[in-house]
Short mmCIF file of C-alpha atoms in Angstrom, two decimals:
data_model
loop_
_atom_site.label_atom_id
_atom_site.label_comp_id
_atom_site.label_asym_id
_atom_site.label_seq_id
_atom_site.Cartn_x
_atom_site.Cartn_y
_atom_site.Cartn_z
CA THR A 1 -27.27 -13.73 83.16
CA ARG A 2 -27.60 -10.52 81.07
CA SER A 3 -30.20 -9.30 83.55
CA ARG A 4 -29.93 -5.56 84.18
CA GLU A 5 -32.01 -5.79 87.38
CA LEU A 6 -29.80 -8.54 88.81
CA PHE A 7 -26.69 -6.59 87.84
CA ILE A 8 -27.84 -3.47 89.75
CA ILE A 9 -28.88 -5.53 92.77
CA THR A 10 -25.48 -7.25 92.80
CA ILE A 11 -23.65 -3.91 92.72
CA ILE A 12 -25.72 -2.58 95.63
CA LEU A 13 -25.23 -5.86 97.53
CA LEU A 14 -21.45 -5.64 97.10
CA CYS A 15 -21.34 -2.04 98.35
CA VAL A 16 -23.70 -2.47 101.29
CA GLY A 17 -22.33 -5.92 102.16
CA THR A 18 -18.73 -4.73 102.23
CA ALA A 19 -19.77 -1.71 104.32
CA LEU A 20 -21.52 -3.95 106.84
CA LEU A 21 -18.54 -6.30 106.94
CA THR A 22 -16.07 -3.52 107.72
CA SER A 23 -18.47 -2.17 110.35
CA GLU A 24 -18.55 -5.58 112.05
CA LEU A 25 -14.75 -5.54 112.06
CA GLY A 26 -14.75 -2.23 113.95
CA LEU A 27 -14.24 0.10 110.99
CA SER A 28 -16.75 2.57 109.54
CA LEU A 29 -19.55 1.84 107.09
CA ALA A 30 -18.20 4.59 104.81
CA LEU A 31 -14.78 2.96 104.61
CA GLY A 32 -16.37 -0.31 103.56
CA ALA A 33 -18.41 1.36 100.85
CA PHE A 34 -15.27 3.16 99.71
CA LEU A 35 -13.36 -0.13 99.43
CA ALA A 36 -16.23 -1.74 97.52
CA GLY A 37 -16.22 1.19 95.11
CA ILE A 38 -12.50 0.73 94.46
CA VAL A 39 -12.97 -2.98 93.75
CA ILE A 40 -15.84 -2.36 91.32
CA SER A 41 -14.05 0.51 89.57
CA GLU A 42 -11.11 -1.76 88.78
CA SER A 43 -13.31 -4.49 87.26
CA GLU A 44 -14.27 -4.91 83.61
CA TYR A 45 -17.85 -3.97 84.55
CA ALA A 46 -16.87 -0.53 85.88
CA SER A 47 -18.38 1.56 83.08
CA GLN A 48 -21.69 -0.31 83.14
CA ALA A 49 -21.80 -0.12 86.93
CA VAL A 50 -21.29 3.64 86.89
CA SER A 51 -23.98 4.04 84.23
CA ASP A 52 -26.57 1.96 86.08
CA ILE A 53 -25.81 3.33 89.54
CA LEU A 54 -25.84 7.02 88.47
CA PRO A 55 -29.51 7.67 89.46
CA PHE A 56 -28.76 6.28 92.94
CA LYS A 57 -25.65 8.44 93.16
CA GLU A 58 -27.59 11.63 92.42
CA SER A 59 -30.27 10.74 94.97
CA PHE A 60 -27.80 9.75 97.68
CA THR A 61 -25.68 12.85 97.09
CA GLY A 62 -28.71 15.08 97.59
CA LEU A 63 -29.73 13.07 100.66
CA PHE A 64 -26.18 13.36 102.05
CA PHE A 65 -26.09 17.14 101.87
CA ILE A 66 -29.64 17.43 103.22
CA SER A 67 -28.67 15.25 106.19
CA ILE A 68 -25.57 17.37 106.83
CA GLY A 69 -27.70 20.50 106.85
CA MET A 70 -30.13 18.87 109.27
CA LEU A 71 -27.25 18.00 111.63
CA MET A 72 -26.26 21.67 111.88
CA ASN A 73 -27.65 23.44 114.93
CA LEU A 74 -28.81 26.88 113.72
CA GLN A 75 -29.27 28.14 117.29
CA PHE A 76 -25.67 27.18 118.11
CA LEU A 77 -24.52 28.93 114.92
CA SER A 78 -26.33 32.16 115.84
CA THR A 79 -24.75 32.24 119.32
CA HIS A 80 -21.24 31.43 118.03
CA LEU A 81 -21.34 33.44 114.82
CA LEU A 82 -17.99 35.19 115.36
CA THR A 83 -16.23 31.94 116.26
CA ASP A 84 -17.64 30.20 113.20
CA ALA A 85 -16.62 33.11 110.97
CA LEU A 86 -13.04 32.98 112.26
CA VAL A 87 -12.93 29.21 111.77
CA VAL A 88 -14.23 29.55 108.19
CA VAL A 89 -11.60 32.17 107.38
CA GLY A 90 -8.92 30.02 109.01
CA ILE A 91 -9.94 26.94 107.03
CA LEU A 92 -10.04 28.80 103.72
CA VAL A 93 -6.70 30.54 104.26
CA LEU A 94 -4.96 27.39 105.52
CA LYS A 95 -6.20 25.15 102.72
CA VAL A 96 -5.48 27.74 100.03
CA LEU A 97 -1.91 28.15 101.34
CA ILE A 98 -1.26 24.40 101.61
CA ILE A 99 -2.67 23.54 98.16
CA THR A 100 -1.04 26.55 96.49
CA LEU A 101 2.35 25.62 97.95
CA THR A 102 1.91 21.98 96.96
CA ALA A 103 1.00 22.82 93.37
CA PHE A 104 3.80 25.37 93.21
CA VAL A 105 6.36 22.77 94.28
CA MET A 106 5.01 20.51 91.52
CA SER A 107 6.26 23.05 88.91
CA LYS A 108 2.97 24.88 88.43
CA SER A 109 2.95 28.67 88.04
CA ILE A 110 1.90 30.68 91.07
CA THR A 111 -1.24 31.82 89.23
CA HIS A 112 -2.43 28.28 88.51
CA SER A 113 -1.36 27.08 91.96
CA LEU A 114 -3.41 29.82 93.64
CA ARG A 115 -6.37 28.97 91.44
CA ALA A 116 -6.15 25.31 92.47
CA GLY A 117 -6.06 26.40 96.12
CA LEU A 118 -9.27 28.39 95.73
CA TYR A 119 -10.96 25.51 93.90
CA LEU A 120 -10.20 23.07 96.73
CA SER A 121 -10.52 25.36 99.74
CA GLN A 122 -13.74 23.82 101.12
CA ILE A 123 -13.97 21.02 103.69
CA GLY A 124 -14.30 17.65 101.95
CA GLU A 125 -17.25 15.32 102.44
CA PHE A 126 -15.17 12.59 104.06
CA SER A 127 -14.28 15.01 106.88
CA PHE A 128 -17.83 14.66 108.19
CA ILE A 129 -17.33 10.93 108.57
CA LEU A 130 -14.07 11.49 110.46
CA ALA A 131 -15.74 14.12 112.67
CA LEU A 132 -18.60 11.72 113.49
CA ALA A 133 -16.10 9.02 114.40
CA GLY A 134 -14.17 11.50 116.56
CA ARG A 135 -17.29 12.52 118.44
CA LYS A 136 -18.34 8.89 118.87
CA PHE A 137 -15.06 7.97 120.55
CA GLY A 138 -14.88 11.17 122.60
CA LEU A 139 -11.95 12.67 120.72
CA ILE A 140 -13.86 15.92 120.08
CA THR A 141 -16.55 17.64 122.12
CA GLU A 142 -20.09 18.39 121.00
CA ASP A 143 -19.34 22.13 120.83
CA PHE A 144 -16.25 21.53 118.71
CA TYR A 145 -18.24 19.22 116.46
CA GLN A 146 -20.95 21.83 115.94
CA ILE A 147 -18.40 24.54 115.17
CA PHE A 148 -16.66 22.24 112.69
CA LEU A 149 -19.97 21.22 111.12
CA SER A 150 -21.19 24.82 110.74
CA ALA A 151 -17.88 26.00 109.31
CA SER A 152 -17.79 23.08 106.86
CA VAL A 153 -21.29 23.75 105.56
CA ILE A 154 -20.44 27.43 105.08
CA THR A 155 -17.24 26.60 103.14
CA MET A 156 -19.24 24.29 100.87
CA PHE A 157 -21.81 27.03 100.36
CA LEU A 158 -19.04 29.46 99.37
CA THR A 159 -17.36 27.02 96.93
CA PRO A 160 -19.33 27.94 93.75
CA PHE A 161 -18.60 31.64 94.34
CA LEU A 162 -14.89 30.99 94.97
CA ILE A 163 -14.65 28.91 91.78
CA SER A 164 -16.28 31.68 89.72
CA ILE A 165 -13.85 34.38 90.93
CA ALA A 166 -10.74 32.17 91.13
CA PRO A 167 -9.36 32.84 87.58
CA SER A 168 -9.64 36.62 87.68
CA PHE A 169 -8.69 36.92 91.37
CA SER A 170 -5.55 34.79 91.06
CA THR A 171 -4.38 36.68 87.98
CA LEU A 172 -5.06 40.07 89.58
CA LEU A 173 -3.36 39.11 92.86
CA VAL A 174 -0.21 37.86 91.17
CA GLU A 175 0.06 40.81 88.77
CA ARG A 176 -0.38 43.49 91.44
CA THR A 177 1.61 42.09 94.36
CA PRO A 178 5.23 41.05 95.00
CA LEU A 179 4.14 37.54 93.97
CA ARG A 180 4.63 38.71 90.39
CA ARG A 181 8.40 38.89 90.79
CA PHE A 182 8.45 35.55 92.60
CA ASP A 183 6.32 33.99 89.89
CA LYS A 184 8.73 35.14 87.21
CA THR A 185 11.60 33.61 89.16
CA ARG A 186 9.71 30.34 89.60
CA ARG A 187 8.85 30.11 85.91
CA GLY A 188 12.52 30.25 85.19
CA ILE A 189 12.62 33.18 82.79
CA ASP A 190 16.04 32.85 81.31
CA LYS A 191 17.01 35.23 78.57
CA GLU A 192 19.36 32.65 77.13
CA ALA A 193 16.59 30.05 77.02
CA TYR A 194 14.34 32.20 74.89
CA PRO A 195 14.64 32.83 71.17
CA LYS A 196 16.91 35.41 69.66
CA LYS A 197 15.25 38.48 68.19
CA LYS A 198 12.73 37.61 65.51
CA SER A 199 10.40 39.72 63.42
CA ASP A 200 7.20 39.00 61.49
CA HIS A 201 6.95 35.65 63.27
CA VAL A 202 3.99 33.76 64.72
CA ILE A 203 3.64 33.21 68.47
CA ILE A 204 1.61 30.13 69.43
CA VAL A 205 0.33 29.97 73.01
CA GLY A 206 -0.54 26.39 73.87
CA PHE A 207 0.82 23.26 72.23
CA GLY A 208 -2.20 20.99 72.18
CA LEU A 209 -3.72 19.49 69.04
CA ASN A 210 -4.43 22.88 67.44
CA GLY A 211 -1.06 24.34 68.36
CA SER A 212 0.91 21.33 67.15
CA ASN A 213 -0.94 21.19 63.82
CA LEU A 214 -0.35 24.90 63.26
CA ALA A 215 3.34 24.53 64.08
CA ARG A 216 3.69 21.71 61.55
CA VAL A 217 2.10 23.79 58.78
CA LEU A 218 4.24 26.83 59.63
CA ARG A 219 7.37 24.69 59.64
CA GLU A 220 6.55 23.20 56.23
CA SER A 221 5.75 26.71 54.92
CA GLU A 222 9.05 28.05 56.29
CA ILE A 223 7.29 30.71 58.38
CA PRO A 224 9.16 31.57 61.62
CA TYR A 225 7.31 30.85 64.84
CA ALA A 226 7.75 30.41 68.58
CA ILE A 227 5.65 28.28 70.95
CA LEU A 228 4.78 29.06 74.57
CA GLU A 229 3.65 26.14 76.73
CA LEU A 230 3.03 25.64 80.47
CA SER A 231 3.63 21.89 80.53
CA ALA A 232 7.27 21.32 81.44
CA ASN A 233 7.13 17.73 80.14
CA THR A 234 5.82 18.86 76.74
CA VAL A 235 8.46 21.57 76.50
CA SER A 236 11.27 19.13 77.34
CA LYS A 237 9.98 16.50 74.92
CA MET A 238 9.40 18.85 71.98
CA LYS A 239 12.70 20.72 72.47
CA LYS A 240 14.50 17.44 71.83
CA LYS A 241 12.61 17.23 68.52
CA GLY A 242 13.84 20.67 67.52
CA GLU A 243 10.66 22.68 68.12
CA PRO A 244 11.17 26.36 69.10
CA ILE A 245 9.11 25.82 72.25
CA TYR A 246 9.59 27.59 75.58
CA TYR A 247 8.20 27.22 79.06
CA GLY A 248 6.16 30.11 80.42
CA ASP A 249 2.79 31.65 81.21
CA GLY A 250 1.29 33.72 78.40
CA THR A 251 -0.45 36.01 80.92
CA SER A 252 2.95 37.49 81.77
CA SER A 253 3.80 40.57 79.69
CA GLU A 254 7.52 39.97 80.36
CA ILE A 255 7.45 36.53 78.78
CA LEU A 256 5.48 37.75 75.76
CA HIS A 257 7.95 40.61 75.41
CA THR A 258 10.85 38.15 75.54
CA LEU A 259 9.22 36.11 72.77
CA GLY A 260 9.17 39.27 70.65
CA ILE A 261 5.49 40.19 70.87
CA ALA A 262 6.30 43.75 69.75
CA ARG A 263 7.84 42.45 66.50
CA ALA A 264 5.50 39.50 65.89
CA LYS A 265 3.02 39.48 63.05
CA VAL A 266 0.46 36.98 64.35
CA LEU A 267 -0.49 35.65 67.79
CA VAL A 268 -2.48 32.41 68.06
CA VAL A 269 -3.97 31.58 71.46
CA ALA A 270 -4.91 27.90 71.55
CA ILE A 271 -5.53 27.17 75.24
CA SER A 272 -8.69 26.14 77.11
CA ASP A 273 -8.43 28.68 79.95
CA ALA A 274 -10.96 31.43 79.16
CA ALA A 275 -9.68 33.90 81.78
CA ALA A 276 -6.06 33.43 80.72
CA THR A 277 -7.03 33.82 77.05
CA ARG A 278 -8.68 37.18 77.72
CA ARG A 279 -5.65 38.35 79.68
CA ILE A 280 -3.23 37.28 76.93
CA VAL A 281 -5.23 39.09 74.24
CA GLN A 282 -5.37 42.23 76.37
CA ILE A 283 -1.60 42.25 77.03
CA ALA A 284 -0.69 41.39 73.44
CA LYS A 285 -2.76 44.20 71.94
CA LYS A 286 -1.32 46.66 74.44
CA GLU A 287 2.24 45.64 73.54
CA ASN A 288 1.62 45.54 69.79
CA PRO A 289 -1.59 47.19 68.50
CA ALA A 290 -0.80 46.08 64.93
CA LEU A 291 -0.59 42.41 65.95
CA TYR A 292 -3.11 40.08 64.27
CA VAL A 293 -4.63 37.96 67.05
CA ILE A 294 -6.40 34.65 66.41
CA VAL A 295 -8.05 32.99 69.39
CA ARG A 296 -9.58 29.59 69.93
CA THR A 297 -12.46 29.45 72.37
CA ARG A 298 -15.00 26.87 73.43
CA TYR A 299 -18.25 28.75 73.09
CA THR A 300 -19.74 31.28 70.67
CA LYS A 301 -20.89 33.46 73.57
CA GLU A 302 -17.24 34.41 74.22
CA ILE A 303 -16.70 35.81 70.72
CA GLU A 304 -17.91 39.36 71.38
CA ASP A 305 -15.95 39.76 74.64
CA LEU A 306 -12.72 38.59 73.03
CA LYS A 307 -13.21 40.87 70.04
CA LYS A 308 -13.78 43.82 72.36
CA LEU A 309 -10.42 43.03 73.97
CA GLY A 310 -8.75 43.18 70.56
CA ALA A 311 -8.93 39.71 69.03
CA ASP A 312 -9.12 39.87 65.23
CA GLU A 313 -10.41 36.34 64.70
CA VAL A 314 -12.18 34.14 67.25
CA ILE A 315 -12.72 30.50 66.32
CA PRO A 316 -15.23 28.80 68.66
CA GLU A 317 -14.97 25.02 68.84
CA GLU A 318 -18.72 24.49 69.08
CA PHE A 319 -19.27 26.59 65.94
CA GLU A 320 -16.68 24.78 63.85
CA THR A 321 -18.20 21.50 64.99
CA SER A 322 -21.64 22.70 63.90
CA VAL A 323 -20.24 23.75 60.50
CA GLU A 324 -18.70 20.33 60.03
CA ILE A 325 -21.96 18.64 61.03
CA PHE A 326 -24.29 20.63 58.77
CA SER A 327 -21.89 20.44 55.81
CA ARG A 328 -21.78 16.65 56.12
CA VAL A 329 -25.57 16.47 56.45
CA LEU A 330 -26.04 18.59 53.33
CA ASP A 331 -23.46 16.52 51.48
CA HIS A 332 -25.33 13.35 52.47
CA TYR A 333 -28.45 14.87 50.91
CA HIS A 334 -26.38 15.63 47.80
CA MET A 335 -26.58 19.40 48.04
CA PRO A 336 -24.24 21.05 45.52
CA GLY A 337 -20.73 21.57 46.84
CA ASN A 338 -20.66 25.25 45.94
CA VAL A 339 -23.92 25.84 47.85
CA ILE A 340 -22.47 24.23 50.98
CA ALA A 341 -19.29 26.28 50.62
CA GLU A 342 -21.37 29.43 50.19
CA HIS A 343 -23.25 28.78 53.45
CA ILE A 344 -19.97 28.29 55.30
CA ARG A 345 -18.48 31.47 53.81
CA ASN A 346 -21.56 33.50 54.75
CA ILE A 347 -21.53 32.27 58.33
CA ARG A 348 -17.85 33.05 58.84
CA LYS A 349 -18.12 36.41 57.07
CA ASP A 350 -20.97 37.50 59.35
CA SER A 351 -19.06 36.62 62.53
CA TYR A 352 -21.05 33.43 63.07
CA ARG A 353 -24.34 35.23 63.72
CA VAL A 354 -25.86 33.83 60.54
CA LEU A 355 -25.86 30.38 62.14
CA ARG A 356 -28.88 31.31 64.23
CA THR A 357 -30.96 32.39 61.21
CA LEU A 358 -29.58 30.17 58.48
CA GLU A 359 -32.25 28.96 56.03
CA LEU A 360 -31.12 26.13 53.84
CA PRO A 361 -32.76 25.39 50.47
CA LYS A 362 -35.93 23.37 50.94
CA LYS A 363 -35.55 21.48 47.68
CA HIS A 364 -33.11 18.61 47.80
CA LEU A 365 -31.69 16.69 44.87
CA ARG A 366 -33.24 13.23 44.66
CA GLU A 367 -31.18 10.19 45.42
CA ARG A 368 -28.72 9.31 42.69
CA SER A 369 -28.80 5.80 41.34
CA ASP A 370 -26.49 3.10 42.66
CA VAL A 371 -24.75 3.01 39.30
CA LEU A 372 -23.71 6.67 39.61
CA ARG A 373 -22.24 6.02 43.05
CA THR A 374 -19.50 3.93 41.42
CA VAL A 375 -18.21 6.89 39.39
CA GLU A 376 -17.17 10.47 40.16
CA THR A 377 -20.19 12.79 40.17
CA GLU A 378 -20.79 16.34 41.41
CA SER A 379 -23.72 18.75 41.54
CA TYR A 380 -23.59 22.48 40.95
CA GLN A 381 -26.32 25.09 41.49
CA ILE A 382 -26.52 27.98 39.01
CA GLN A 383 -26.51 31.32 40.86
CA GLU A 384 -28.39 34.47 39.80
CA THR A 385 -25.10 36.34 39.35
CA SER A 386 -23.75 33.69 36.98
CA LEU A 387 -23.41 34.27 33.23
CA VAL A 388 -24.72 30.76 32.51
CA PRO A 389 -28.54 31.35 32.72
CA GLY A 390 -30.11 31.81 29.32
CA HIS A 391 -27.63 29.54 27.51
CA SER A 392 -28.36 26.03 26.28
CA ILE A 393 -26.17 23.04 27.12
CA GLN A 394 -25.00 23.04 23.53
CA GLU A 395 -24.00 26.71 23.71
CA LEU A 396 -22.11 26.17 26.94
CA ARG A 397 -20.07 23.31 25.41
CA ILE A 398 -19.27 21.96 28.89
CA ARG A 399 -18.29 18.50 27.65
CA SER A 400 -16.04 19.64 24.79
CA GLU A 401 -14.32 22.31 26.91
CA THR A 402 -13.91 20.44 30.20
CA GLY A 403 -14.59 16.73 29.63
CA ALA A 404 -17.44 16.60 32.15
CA THR A 405 -20.95 15.60 31.03
CA VAL A 406 -24.26 17.00 32.32
CA ILE A 407 -26.42 13.94 33.00
CA ALA A 408 -29.32 15.62 34.82
CA VAL A 409 -30.78 19.01 35.68
CA GLN A 410 -33.03 19.57 38.65
CA ARG A 411 -35.43 22.50 38.38
CA GLY A 412 -37.67 22.87 41.40
CA GLU A 413 -39.43 19.55 41.98
CA ASN A 414 -38.64 18.25 38.49
CA VAL A 415 -35.51 16.36 37.53
CA HIS A 416 -34.64 16.34 33.80
CA THR A 417 -32.46 13.32 33.10
CA ASN A 418 -30.31 13.20 29.96
CA PRO A 419 -31.20 16.77 28.94
CA THR A 420 -31.08 17.52 25.21
CA PRO A 421 -28.36 19.83 23.81
CA GLY A 422 -31.00 22.52 23.36
CA PHE A 423 -32.02 22.48 27.04
CA VAL A 424 -31.75 26.09 28.29
CA ILE A 425 -30.23 26.56 31.75
CA GLN A 426 -32.00 28.87 34.19
CA SER A 427 -31.01 30.49 37.48
CA GLY A 428 -31.47 28.07 40.40
CA ASP A 429 -31.04 24.94 38.27
CA ILE A 430 -28.88 22.20 39.75
CA LEU A 431 -26.59 20.51 37.24
CA VAL A 432 -25.49 16.94 37.91
CA MET A 433 -22.19 16.21 36.16
CA ILE A 434 -20.19 13.04 35.66
CA GLY A 435 -16.56 12.56 34.74
CA LYS A 436 -13.04 12.40 36.10
CA ARG A 437 -12.20 14.43 39.17
CA GLU A 438 -10.09 16.89 37.19
CA ASP A 439 -12.82 17.19 34.53
CA ILE A 440 -15.46 18.07 37.11
CA ARG A 441 -13.11 20.56 38.77
CA SER A 442 -12.48 22.14 35.37
CA ALA A 443 -16.23 22.29 34.68
CA ILE A 444 -16.91 24.11 37.97
CA GLU A 445 -14.14 26.61 37.22
CA TYR A 446 -15.60 27.12 33.75
CA LEU A 447 -19.12 27.71 35.10
CA GLU A 448 -17.74 30.24 37.59
CA SER A 449 -15.50 32.00 35.06
CA ASP A 450 -15.91 35.69 34.27
CA LYS A 451 -17.52 37.11 31.14
CA SER A 452 -14.36 37.21 29.06
CA ALA A 453 -13.64 33.57 29.81
CA VAL A 454 -17.19 32.53 28.87
CA GLU A 455 -16.97 34.46 25.62
CA LYS A 456 -13.65 32.81 24.94
CA TYR A 457 -15.15 29.38 25.42
CA HIS A 458 -18.10 30.32 23.18
CA ARG A 459 -15.74 31.41 20.40
#
């Protein structure tokens, strides 16, 4: 029917109706809603359903947690504080151990396994439904239910704090306890499996899109390199293709040492884990102070911290995206290519801080005609430091020397089309040139040439 209102009502009817049906059959309402969710998620309308139902989800989630808090008896909690504390500790320790062991068996490093355990250490929401069912059928007592409920709420309250400390805590625990030796054994550090001694090579940590592209360029440039990756499947697959890739955790100084960090020339860290990235940079600089370290990070706010740890270059994804966006916007408004390149160079030279105060020229070149869009054209802004200002178009001899023709000059708000040979170029003028690609490239090189080159052209 293409009716959004009817669509939302139908989704709600399916969920509530299925829940009521399962309840009538002796099962729980929650199980019915869960089954309805599975059915909808597998349909072709899943994405639209999720989009339309999202406001309800946020409201119901808030209502759910409020109702759980209202079920908790604060007086019971105050009189059984020690018992609840012991239960909370027991739950956290037990879940961390179980999840860590499970992840470890699935070929994850002990550091990442422990981190997963801390992330998932709280009591899940569905446990409340099971506890309610248990109390309803007399399987658990009221006191046990209240202890479970209080402990569950406390573990949920602690979850954000556990997630925030998980990366640093797991790394610290593994590095400073006997788990470090066990972790090395589990990672399978095999001297024979790692590369023979190299020098002046590049070490790439992480073989995602950035790492794989870098490896391809290095291979084509015949520059030696070694790749460190934590995905066993990726390592196995790429080894068959002849890549010098090895399995291991870059936060281990032993593995970096085995890859020849002391003799390497460049280290490129291209992983998404911020805590692990900082640890890798710290270890690498300690092992080889002369090492040139290039790091990829997600956010510009991490640049200063990484540089303090020793990173020589930090490339934030959000910054490079912003550069790509503003360069394309300026190009769409026909800003001269050299002006765009100059903005990009200034931003990168000033460690990205210029981005916050960047002032782009307020005067834009007017739209070029449709005819000019069918041929190769380029615009070029004359800088104050150039040797061109003060010379006429005839004196510059751009067409005879390069093959490109100046068809327009923009000066402030005015655009001078088909300028005469005697037109004198001034600083800040924007030249619009037409010609073959190589002619335009030659013209730009000519305009940027040094004094001796200009004099040569004039002679």
